[in-house]
Short mmCIF file of C-alpha atoms in Angstrom, two decimals:
data_model
loop_
_atom_site.label_atom_id
_atom_site.label_comp_id
_atom_site.label_asym_id
_atom_site.label_seq_id
_atom_site.Cartn_x
_atom_site.Cartn_y
_atom_site.Cartn_z
CA MET A 27 -40.04 51.14 7.25
CA PRO A 28 -37.92 49.82 10.14
CA THR A 29 -35.07 47.44 9.39
CA PHE A 30 -34.85 44.00 10.86
CA GLN A 31 -32.41 43.20 13.58
CA ARG A 32 -29.17 41.60 12.51
CA LYS A 33 -29.07 39.31 15.49
CA ALA A 34 -31.10 36.12 15.04
CA PHE A 35 -33.80 35.43 17.61
CA ARG A 36 -32.87 32.68 20.01
CA PRO A 37 -35.27 31.71 22.77
CA SER A 38 -33.95 31.76 26.35
CA SER A 39 -34.21 27.95 26.56
CA GLN A 40 -31.35 27.64 24.04
CA SER A 41 -29.07 30.25 25.58
CA ASN A 42 -27.52 27.91 28.16
CA THR A 43 -26.91 24.89 25.93
CA ILE A 44 -23.44 23.75 24.92
CA GLY A 45 -24.15 24.56 21.27
CA ALA A 46 -25.16 28.12 22.06
CA ARG A 47 -22.09 28.72 24.19
CA TYR A 48 -19.87 27.23 21.48
CA ARG A 49 -21.51 29.45 18.83
CA VAL A 50 -20.82 32.58 20.88
CA ALA A 51 -17.25 31.55 21.62
CA MET A 52 -16.74 30.65 17.97
CA GLN A 53 -17.57 34.20 16.91
CA LYS A 54 -14.94 35.53 19.32
CA HIS A 55 -12.14 32.98 18.63
CA PRO A 56 -12.72 31.21 15.29
CA PHE A 57 -9.16 29.93 14.81
CA ALA A 58 -8.79 28.56 18.33
CA LEU A 59 -12.10 26.68 18.21
CA PHE A 60 -12.19 25.58 14.57
CA GLY A 61 -8.88 26.05 12.75
CA LEU A 62 -6.54 24.70 15.41
CA PRO A 63 -8.51 21.48 16.04
CA PHE A 64 -8.72 20.92 12.26
CA ILE A 65 -4.97 21.32 11.80
CA LEU A 66 -4.25 19.08 14.79
CA THR A 67 -6.57 16.42 13.37
CA MET A 68 -4.74 16.50 10.03
CA VAL A 69 -1.30 16.25 11.66
CA ALA A 70 -2.36 13.47 14.03
CA GLY A 71 -4.03 11.61 11.16
CA SER A 72 -0.82 11.64 9.15
CA PHE A 73 1.09 10.17 12.11
CA PHE A 74 -1.52 7.47 12.68
CA LEU A 75 -1.83 6.57 8.99
CA THR A 76 1.90 6.30 8.33
CA PRO A 77 2.17 2.78 9.85
CA ALA A 78 -0.89 1.67 7.89
CA ALA A 79 0.71 2.82 4.64
CA ALA A 80 3.97 1.09 5.61
CA ILE A 81 2.07 -2.17 6.17
CA ARG A 82 0.49 -1.80 2.74
CA TYR A 83 3.85 -1.41 1.01
CA GLU A 84 5.45 -4.23 3.03
CA LYS A 85 2.63 -6.54 1.97
CA HIS A 86 3.20 -5.56 -1.66
CA ASP A 87 6.97 -6.17 -1.28
CA ARG A 88 6.31 -9.67 0.06
CA LYS A 89 4.35 -10.49 -3.10
CA VAL A 90 6.90 -9.03 -5.52
CA GLN A 91 10.32 -10.60 -5.22
CA GLN A 92 13.42 -9.75 -7.18
CA MET A 93 14.50 -12.50 -9.55
CA THR A 94 17.91 -13.16 -10.97
CA GLN A 95 18.39 -12.98 -14.71
CA GLU A 96 18.60 -16.78 -14.97
CA GLU A 97 15.31 -17.23 -13.12
CA ALA A 98 13.65 -14.67 -15.38
CA LEU A 99 14.80 -16.53 -18.47
CA GLY A 100 13.74 -19.86 -16.99
CA ILE A 101 17.20 -21.34 -17.13
CA GLY A 102 17.56 -24.06 -14.56
CA LYS A 103 20.23 -26.61 -13.71
CA ASP A 104 18.77 -29.15 -16.14
CA ARG A 105 19.07 -26.85 -19.17
CA ARG A 106 22.20 -26.51 -21.24
CA ARG A 107 24.36 -23.43 -21.18
CA VAL A 108 24.35 -21.32 -24.35
CA ASP A 109 27.66 -20.54 -25.98
CA VAL A 110 27.62 -17.84 -28.66
CA ARG A 111 30.27 -19.50 -30.84
CA GLU A 112 28.59 -22.87 -30.62
CA GLU A 113 25.26 -21.35 -31.68
CA TYR A 114 26.95 -19.52 -34.54
CA TYR A 115 28.49 -22.67 -35.94
CA ARG A 116 25.26 -24.63 -35.47
CA LEU A 117 23.29 -22.03 -37.46
CA ALA A 118 26.04 -21.72 -40.09
CA ALA A 119 25.83 -25.46 -40.74
CA LYS A 120 22.16 -25.21 -41.72
CA ASP A 121 21.24 -24.77 -45.37
CA LEU A 122 19.49 -21.40 -45.37
CA ASP A 123 19.15 -21.13 -49.16
CA ASP A 124 16.85 -24.11 -49.59
CA TRP A 125 13.48 -23.06 -48.17
CA GLU A 126 9.87 -22.90 -49.24
CA GLN A 127 7.30 -20.23 -48.40
CA LYS A 128 4.16 -21.62 -46.75
CA ARG A 129 0.98 -19.74 -45.90
CA VAL A 130 -0.28 -19.86 -42.36
CA GLU A 131 -3.68 -21.48 -42.07
CA ARG A 132 -6.39 -18.99 -41.14
CA LEU A 133 -9.09 -19.51 -38.56
CA PRO A 134 -12.59 -20.25 -39.91
CA GLY A 135 -14.29 -17.02 -40.99
CA GLU A 136 -11.05 -15.01 -40.93
CA HIS A 137 -10.13 -13.08 -44.10
CA ASP A 138 -7.15 -14.74 -45.75
CA GLY A 139 -6.00 -11.73 -47.79
CA VAL A 140 -6.15 -13.53 -51.15
CA LEU A 141 -7.89 -11.60 -53.95
#
């Protein structure tokens, strides 16, 4: 039994098209016609997308600003300054031995933990 030809049948009307010529050239020079354009596209894309990424991070930086420690704590000009010794003496003056334990009221339907 005869074997089939390896070469695919292409009618003569398709032999002069751009696709047919590209297909033939691609078999001869695959890197030059496929690999090199792919690599160039990746490199050019990284150069074109770098400014877009920079804009993204600059926009994020405009939203997030660095705060001082006083701003983070909410201490403004109208609030008093805290002195460690003053706070110590103020707490020492309180009677810490005279206290009473109170249960926290539970929400309706919440288990109160009492047996």
